[in-house]
mmCIF file of C-alpha atoms in Angstrom:
data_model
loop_
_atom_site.group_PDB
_atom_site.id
_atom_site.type_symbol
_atom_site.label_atom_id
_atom_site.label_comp_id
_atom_site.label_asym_id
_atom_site.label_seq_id
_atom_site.Cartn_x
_atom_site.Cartn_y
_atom_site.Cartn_z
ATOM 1 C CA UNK A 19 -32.899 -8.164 -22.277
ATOM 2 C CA UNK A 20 -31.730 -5.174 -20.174
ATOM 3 C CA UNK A 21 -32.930 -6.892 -17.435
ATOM 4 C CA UNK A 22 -30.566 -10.224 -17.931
ATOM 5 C CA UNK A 23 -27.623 -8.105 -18.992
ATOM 6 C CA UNK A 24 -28.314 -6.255 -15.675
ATOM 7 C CA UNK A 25 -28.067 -9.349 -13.890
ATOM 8 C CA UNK A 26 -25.045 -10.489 -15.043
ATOM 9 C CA UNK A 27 -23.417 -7.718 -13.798
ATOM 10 C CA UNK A 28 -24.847 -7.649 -10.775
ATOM 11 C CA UNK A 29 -23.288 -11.690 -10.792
ATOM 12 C CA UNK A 30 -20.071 -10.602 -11.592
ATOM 13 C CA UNK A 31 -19.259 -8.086 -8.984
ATOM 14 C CA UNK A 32 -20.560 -10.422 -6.445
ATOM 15 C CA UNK A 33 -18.422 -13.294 -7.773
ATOM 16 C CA UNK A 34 -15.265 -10.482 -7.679
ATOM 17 C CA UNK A 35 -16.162 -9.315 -4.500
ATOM 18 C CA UNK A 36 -16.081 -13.064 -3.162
ATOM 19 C CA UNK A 37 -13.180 -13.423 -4.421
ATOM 20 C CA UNK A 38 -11.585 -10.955 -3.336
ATOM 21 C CA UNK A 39 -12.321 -11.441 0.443
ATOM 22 C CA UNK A 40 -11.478 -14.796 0.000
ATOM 23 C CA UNK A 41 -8.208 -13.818 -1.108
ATOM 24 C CA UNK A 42 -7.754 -11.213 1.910
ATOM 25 C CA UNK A 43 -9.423 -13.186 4.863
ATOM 26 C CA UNK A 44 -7.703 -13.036 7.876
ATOM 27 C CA UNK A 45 -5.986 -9.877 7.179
ATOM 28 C CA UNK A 46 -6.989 -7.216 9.850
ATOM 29 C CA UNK A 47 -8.013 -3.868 7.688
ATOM 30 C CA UNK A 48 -5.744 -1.267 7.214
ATOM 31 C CA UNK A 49 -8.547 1.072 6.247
ATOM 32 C CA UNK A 50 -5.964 2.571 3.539
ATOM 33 C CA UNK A 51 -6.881 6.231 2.181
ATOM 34 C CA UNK A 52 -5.448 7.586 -0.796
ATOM 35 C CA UNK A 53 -6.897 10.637 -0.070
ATOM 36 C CA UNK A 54 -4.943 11.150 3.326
ATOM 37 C CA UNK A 55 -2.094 12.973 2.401
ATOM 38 C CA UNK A 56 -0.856 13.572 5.330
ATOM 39 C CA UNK A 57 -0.326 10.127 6.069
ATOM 40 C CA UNK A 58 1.285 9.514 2.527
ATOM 41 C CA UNK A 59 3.902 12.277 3.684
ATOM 42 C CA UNK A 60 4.272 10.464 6.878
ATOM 43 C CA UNK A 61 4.709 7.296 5.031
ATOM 44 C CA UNK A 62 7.074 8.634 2.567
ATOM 45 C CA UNK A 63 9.718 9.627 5.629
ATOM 46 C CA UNK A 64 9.403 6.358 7.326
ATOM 47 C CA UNK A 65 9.991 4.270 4.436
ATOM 48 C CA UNK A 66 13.040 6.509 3.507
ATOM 49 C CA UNK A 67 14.328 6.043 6.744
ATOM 50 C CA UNK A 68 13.944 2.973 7.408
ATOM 51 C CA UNK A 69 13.387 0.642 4.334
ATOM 52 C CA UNK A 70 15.081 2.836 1.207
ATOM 53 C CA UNK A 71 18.496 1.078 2.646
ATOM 54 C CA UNK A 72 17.662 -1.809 1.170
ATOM 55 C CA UNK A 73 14.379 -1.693 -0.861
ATOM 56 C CA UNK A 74 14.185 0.704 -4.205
ATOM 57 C CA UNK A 75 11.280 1.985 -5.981
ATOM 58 C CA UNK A 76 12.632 1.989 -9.194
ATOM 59 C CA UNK A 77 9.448 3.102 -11.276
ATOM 60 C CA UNK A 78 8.862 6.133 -8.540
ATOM 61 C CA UNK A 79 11.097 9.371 -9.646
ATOM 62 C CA UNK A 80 11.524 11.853 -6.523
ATOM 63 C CA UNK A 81 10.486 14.641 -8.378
ATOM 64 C CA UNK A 82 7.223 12.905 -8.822
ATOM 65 C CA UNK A 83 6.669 11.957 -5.065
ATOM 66 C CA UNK A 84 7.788 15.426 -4.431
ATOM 67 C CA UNK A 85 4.640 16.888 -6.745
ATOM 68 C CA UNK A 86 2.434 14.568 -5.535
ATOM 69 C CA UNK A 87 2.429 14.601 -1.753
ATOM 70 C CA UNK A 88 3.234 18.263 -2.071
ATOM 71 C CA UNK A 89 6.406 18.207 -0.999
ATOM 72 C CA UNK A 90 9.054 20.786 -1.573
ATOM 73 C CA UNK A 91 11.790 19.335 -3.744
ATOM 74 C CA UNK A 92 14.522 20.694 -1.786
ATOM 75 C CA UNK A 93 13.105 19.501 1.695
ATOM 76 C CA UNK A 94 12.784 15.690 -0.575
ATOM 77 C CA UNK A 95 16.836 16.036 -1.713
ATOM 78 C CA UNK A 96 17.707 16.686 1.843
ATOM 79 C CA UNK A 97 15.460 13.893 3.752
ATOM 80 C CA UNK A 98 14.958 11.538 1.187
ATOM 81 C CA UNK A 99 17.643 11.244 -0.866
ATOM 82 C CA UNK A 100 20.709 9.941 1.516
ATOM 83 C CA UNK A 101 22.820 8.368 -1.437
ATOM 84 C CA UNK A 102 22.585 11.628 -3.395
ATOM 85 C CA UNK A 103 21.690 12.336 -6.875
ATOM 86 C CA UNK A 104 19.262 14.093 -8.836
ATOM 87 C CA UNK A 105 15.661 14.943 -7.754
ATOM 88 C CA UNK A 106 14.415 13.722 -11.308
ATOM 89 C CA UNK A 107 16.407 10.661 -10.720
ATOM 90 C CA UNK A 108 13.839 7.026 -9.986
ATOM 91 C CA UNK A 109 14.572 5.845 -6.234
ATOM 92 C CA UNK A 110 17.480 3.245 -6.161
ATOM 93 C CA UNK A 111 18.460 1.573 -3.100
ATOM 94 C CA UNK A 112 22.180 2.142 -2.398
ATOM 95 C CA UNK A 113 22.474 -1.448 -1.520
ATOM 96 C CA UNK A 114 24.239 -3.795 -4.444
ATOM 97 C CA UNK A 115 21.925 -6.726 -4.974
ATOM 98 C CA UNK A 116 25.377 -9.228 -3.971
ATOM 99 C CA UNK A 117 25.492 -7.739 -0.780
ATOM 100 C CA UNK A 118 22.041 -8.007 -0.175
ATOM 101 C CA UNK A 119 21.556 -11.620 -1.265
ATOM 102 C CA UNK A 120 25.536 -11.900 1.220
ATOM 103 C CA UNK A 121 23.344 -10.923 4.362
ATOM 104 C CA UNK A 122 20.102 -12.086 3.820
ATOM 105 C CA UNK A 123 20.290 -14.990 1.121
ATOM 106 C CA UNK A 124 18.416 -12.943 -1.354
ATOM 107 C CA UNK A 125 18.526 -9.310 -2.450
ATOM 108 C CA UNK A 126 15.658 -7.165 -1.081
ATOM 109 C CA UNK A 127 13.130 -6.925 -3.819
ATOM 110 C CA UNK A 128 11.687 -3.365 -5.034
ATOM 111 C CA UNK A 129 8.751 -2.130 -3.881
ATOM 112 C CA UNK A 130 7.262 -0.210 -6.437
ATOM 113 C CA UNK A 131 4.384 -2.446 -7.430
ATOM 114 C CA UNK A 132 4.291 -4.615 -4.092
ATOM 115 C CA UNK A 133 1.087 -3.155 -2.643
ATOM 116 C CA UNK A 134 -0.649 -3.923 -6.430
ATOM 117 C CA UNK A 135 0.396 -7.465 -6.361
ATOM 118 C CA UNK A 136 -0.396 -8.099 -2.310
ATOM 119 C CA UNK A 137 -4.086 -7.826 -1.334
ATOM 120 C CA UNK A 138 -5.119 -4.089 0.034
ATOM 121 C CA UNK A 139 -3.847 -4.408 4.353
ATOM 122 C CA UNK A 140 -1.335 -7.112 3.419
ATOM 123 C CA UNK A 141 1.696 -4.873 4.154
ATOM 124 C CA UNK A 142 0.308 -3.020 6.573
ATOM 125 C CA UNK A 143 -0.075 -6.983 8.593
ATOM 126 C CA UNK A 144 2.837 -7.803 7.560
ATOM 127 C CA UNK A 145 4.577 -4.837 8.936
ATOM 128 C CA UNK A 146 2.953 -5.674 12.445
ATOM 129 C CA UNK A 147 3.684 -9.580 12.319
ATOM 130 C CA UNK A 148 7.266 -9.598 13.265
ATOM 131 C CA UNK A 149 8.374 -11.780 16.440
ATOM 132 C CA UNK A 150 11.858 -12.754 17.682
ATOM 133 C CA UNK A 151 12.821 -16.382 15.670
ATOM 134 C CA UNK A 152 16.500 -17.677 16.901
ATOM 135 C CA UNK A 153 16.304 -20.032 14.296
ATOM 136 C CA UNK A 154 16.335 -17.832 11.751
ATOM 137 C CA UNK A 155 19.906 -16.273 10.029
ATOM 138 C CA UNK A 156 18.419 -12.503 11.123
ATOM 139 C CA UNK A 157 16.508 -14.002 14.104
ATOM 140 C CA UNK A 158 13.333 -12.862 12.906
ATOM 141 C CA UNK A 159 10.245 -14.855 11.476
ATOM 142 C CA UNK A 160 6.801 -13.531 10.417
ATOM 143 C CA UNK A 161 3.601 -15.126 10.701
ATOM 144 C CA UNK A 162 1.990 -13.256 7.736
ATOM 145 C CA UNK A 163 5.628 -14.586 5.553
ATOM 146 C CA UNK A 164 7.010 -17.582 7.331
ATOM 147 C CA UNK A 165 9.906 -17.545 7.236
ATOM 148 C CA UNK A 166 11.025 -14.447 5.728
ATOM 149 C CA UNK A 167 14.394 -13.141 4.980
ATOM 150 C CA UNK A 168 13.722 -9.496 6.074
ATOM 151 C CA UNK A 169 14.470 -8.694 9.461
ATOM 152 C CA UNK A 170 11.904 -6.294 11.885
ATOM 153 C CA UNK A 171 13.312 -2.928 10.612
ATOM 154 C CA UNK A 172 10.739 -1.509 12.703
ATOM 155 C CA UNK A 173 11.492 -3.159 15.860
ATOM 156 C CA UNK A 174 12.785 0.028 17.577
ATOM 157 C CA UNK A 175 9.321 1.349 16.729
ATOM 158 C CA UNK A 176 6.910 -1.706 17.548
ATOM 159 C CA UNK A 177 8.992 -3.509 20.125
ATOM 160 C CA UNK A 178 10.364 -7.263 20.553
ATOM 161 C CA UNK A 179 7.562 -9.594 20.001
ATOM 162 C CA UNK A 180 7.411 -13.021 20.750
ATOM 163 C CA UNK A 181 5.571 -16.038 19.543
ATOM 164 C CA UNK A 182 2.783 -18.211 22.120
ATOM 165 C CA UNK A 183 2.050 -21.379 20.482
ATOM 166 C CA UNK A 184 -0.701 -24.237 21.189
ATOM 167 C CA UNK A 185 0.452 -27.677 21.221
ATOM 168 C CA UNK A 186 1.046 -29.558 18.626
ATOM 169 C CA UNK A 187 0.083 -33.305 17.583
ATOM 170 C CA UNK A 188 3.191 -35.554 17.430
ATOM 171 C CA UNK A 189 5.162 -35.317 14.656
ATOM 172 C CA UNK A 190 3.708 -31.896 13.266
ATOM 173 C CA UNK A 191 5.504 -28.313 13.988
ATOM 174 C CA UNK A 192 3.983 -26.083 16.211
ATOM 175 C CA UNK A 193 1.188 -23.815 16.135
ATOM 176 C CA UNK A 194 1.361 -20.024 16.537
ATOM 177 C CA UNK A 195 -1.802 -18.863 18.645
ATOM 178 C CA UNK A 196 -1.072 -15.385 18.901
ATOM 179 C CA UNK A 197 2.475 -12.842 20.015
ATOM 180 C CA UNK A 198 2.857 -10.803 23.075
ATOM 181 C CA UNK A 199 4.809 -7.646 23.218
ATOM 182 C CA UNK A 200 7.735 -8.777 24.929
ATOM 183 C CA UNK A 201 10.412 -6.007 25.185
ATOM 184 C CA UNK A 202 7.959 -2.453 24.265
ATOM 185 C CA UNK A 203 9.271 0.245 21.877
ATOM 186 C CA UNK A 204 9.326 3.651 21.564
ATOM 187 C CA UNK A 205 6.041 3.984 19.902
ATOM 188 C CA UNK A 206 2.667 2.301 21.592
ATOM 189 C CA UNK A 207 0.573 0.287 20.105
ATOM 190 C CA UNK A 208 -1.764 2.489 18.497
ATOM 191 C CA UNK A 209 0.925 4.803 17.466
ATOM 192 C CA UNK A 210 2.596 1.750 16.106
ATOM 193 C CA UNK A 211 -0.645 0.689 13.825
ATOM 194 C CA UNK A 212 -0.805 4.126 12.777
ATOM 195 C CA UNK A 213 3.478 3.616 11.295
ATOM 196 C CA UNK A 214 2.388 0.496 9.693
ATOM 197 C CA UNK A 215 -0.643 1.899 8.092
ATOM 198 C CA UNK A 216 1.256 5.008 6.938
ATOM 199 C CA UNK A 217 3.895 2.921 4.953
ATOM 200 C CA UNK A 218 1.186 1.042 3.163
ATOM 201 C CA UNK A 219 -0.359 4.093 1.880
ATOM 202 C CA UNK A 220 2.411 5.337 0.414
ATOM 203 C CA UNK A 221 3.360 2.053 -1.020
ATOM 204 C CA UNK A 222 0.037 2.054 -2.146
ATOM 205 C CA UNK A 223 0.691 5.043 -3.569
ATOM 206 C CA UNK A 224 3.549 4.269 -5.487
ATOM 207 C CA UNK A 225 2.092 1.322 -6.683
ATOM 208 C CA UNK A 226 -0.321 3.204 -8.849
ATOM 209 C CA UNK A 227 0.510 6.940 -8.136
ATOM 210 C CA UNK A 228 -2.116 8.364 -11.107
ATOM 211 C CA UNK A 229 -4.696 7.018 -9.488
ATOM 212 C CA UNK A 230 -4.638 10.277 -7.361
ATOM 213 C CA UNK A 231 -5.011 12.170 -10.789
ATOM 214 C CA UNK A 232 -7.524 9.495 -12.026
ATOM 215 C CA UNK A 233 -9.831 9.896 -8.972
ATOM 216 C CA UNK A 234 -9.837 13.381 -9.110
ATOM 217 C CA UNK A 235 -10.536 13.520 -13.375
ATOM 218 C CA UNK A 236 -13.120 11.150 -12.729
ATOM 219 C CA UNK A 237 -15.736 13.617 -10.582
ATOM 220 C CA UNK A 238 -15.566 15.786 -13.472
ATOM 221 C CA UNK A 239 -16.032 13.158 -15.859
ATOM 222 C CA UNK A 240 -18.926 12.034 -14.702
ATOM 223 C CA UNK A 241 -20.364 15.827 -14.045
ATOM 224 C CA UNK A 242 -19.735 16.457 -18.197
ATOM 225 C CA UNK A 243 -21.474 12.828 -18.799
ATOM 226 C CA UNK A 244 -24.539 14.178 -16.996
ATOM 227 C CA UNK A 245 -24.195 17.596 -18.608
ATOM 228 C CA UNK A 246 -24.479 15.884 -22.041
ATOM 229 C CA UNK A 247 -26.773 13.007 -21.591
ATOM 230 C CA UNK A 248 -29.489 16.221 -20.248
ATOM 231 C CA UNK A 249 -28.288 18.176 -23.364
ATOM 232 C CA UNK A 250 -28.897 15.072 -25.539
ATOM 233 C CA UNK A 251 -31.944 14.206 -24.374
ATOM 234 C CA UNK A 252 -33.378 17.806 -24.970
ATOM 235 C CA UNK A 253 -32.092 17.946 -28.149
ATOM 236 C CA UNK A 254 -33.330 14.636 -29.068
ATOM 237 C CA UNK A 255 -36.600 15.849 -27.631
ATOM 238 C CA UNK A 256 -36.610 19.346 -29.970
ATOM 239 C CA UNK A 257 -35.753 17.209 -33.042
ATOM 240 C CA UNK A 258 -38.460 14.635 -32.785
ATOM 241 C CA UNK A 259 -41.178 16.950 -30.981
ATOM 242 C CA UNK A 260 -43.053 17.323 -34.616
ATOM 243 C CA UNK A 261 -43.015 13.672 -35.521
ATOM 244 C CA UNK A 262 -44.510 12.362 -31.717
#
């Protein structure tokens, strides 16, 4: 019985972990540690500079980013919060959604639960698979999000990239084999991948912020299960010593 129930299990993880790699092939890994807080920090003052303009985290309060990534709160109200406010106030975008969907034909979405509903390394591809489009109303295009409405807020950062594609069969579009750094930027490429990596951490992060708490409660959850299976299982053992 134990045995079948066993397997079963055993079945199922394999099943979700086939799944799951299905649903994340091709993604390079962003190797994503919630337990690197530096890089949260670092995270946290890149997307504030340079996606908070237009992207909110509306379930994400600054006092609470402040606690976790121990930050001090007046250090957060001073580099983080450019449209003012109050440090127990969620993070809004100052953008209004009109003007957004005025300049980019939709208004940026938040961000708070993007890295939960995108497999684990899909932001951190995304943010490195931006390349010059002139067809496009911003004159950017993505390969991860074809055709996406964002434009390469990072492009100072990365660099201009540009698109080398194979040719096609007659009548079908082209096909993307791979970009080349066209124009560099101020960061190189490993400095870049470690950017991109540090935003998806923190969004990450936000997208589930108690699993920090969680992680931690869980060692010592574990340590009193252990505790009390050995004190049940001498106690079990004094109670039943005279009838073995």
């Amino acid at each position: 019985m134990f045995r079948k129930i066993a397997a079963l299990l055993v079945a199922g993880l394999i099943g979700i972990g086939v799944a799951q790699a299905s649903e994340e092939g091709g993604l390079e890994p962003a190797n994503i540690r919630l337990d690197d807080v530096a890089s949260m920090q670092r995270g946290a003052r890149l997307f504030f500079n340079y996606c908070a303009g237009c992207h909110s985290l509306r379930f994400m309060r600054y006092s609470r980013i402040a606690a976790d990534l121990g930050l001090d709160p007046k250090d957060v109200e001073q580099n983080f919060m450019f449209a003012g406010g109050k440090i127990g106030d969620p993070v809004i975008s100052p953008m209004p959604p009109a003007d957004g969907t005025a300049w980019f034909g939709k208004a940026p979405p938040d961000l708070s639960l993007e890295a939960r509903a995108k497999p684990e390394g899909w932001i951190y591809n995304y943010l490195k698979s931006f390349y010059v489009d002139p067809s496009r109303p911003t004159g950017w295009n993505n390969t991860l999000f074809p055709n996406v409405s964002m434009p390469n807020a990072l492009w100072e950062l990365q660099g201009v990239q540009t698109a080398v594609t194979k040719p096609a069969a007659e009548g079908q579009d082209a096909v993307i084999e791979r970009l080349e750094l066209h124009t560099p930027g101020r960061q190189n490429a490993e400095e870049f991948d470690r950017t991109a990596r540090d935003i998806a951490t923190f969004l990450q992060y936000v997208g589930e912020p108690a699993a920090l708490q969680r992680e931690s409660m869980g060692v010592w959850v574990l340590l009193y299960l252990a505790l009390f299976t050995l004190l049940a299982y001498f106690l079990k053992h004094e109670f039943w010593k005279d009838v073995h």
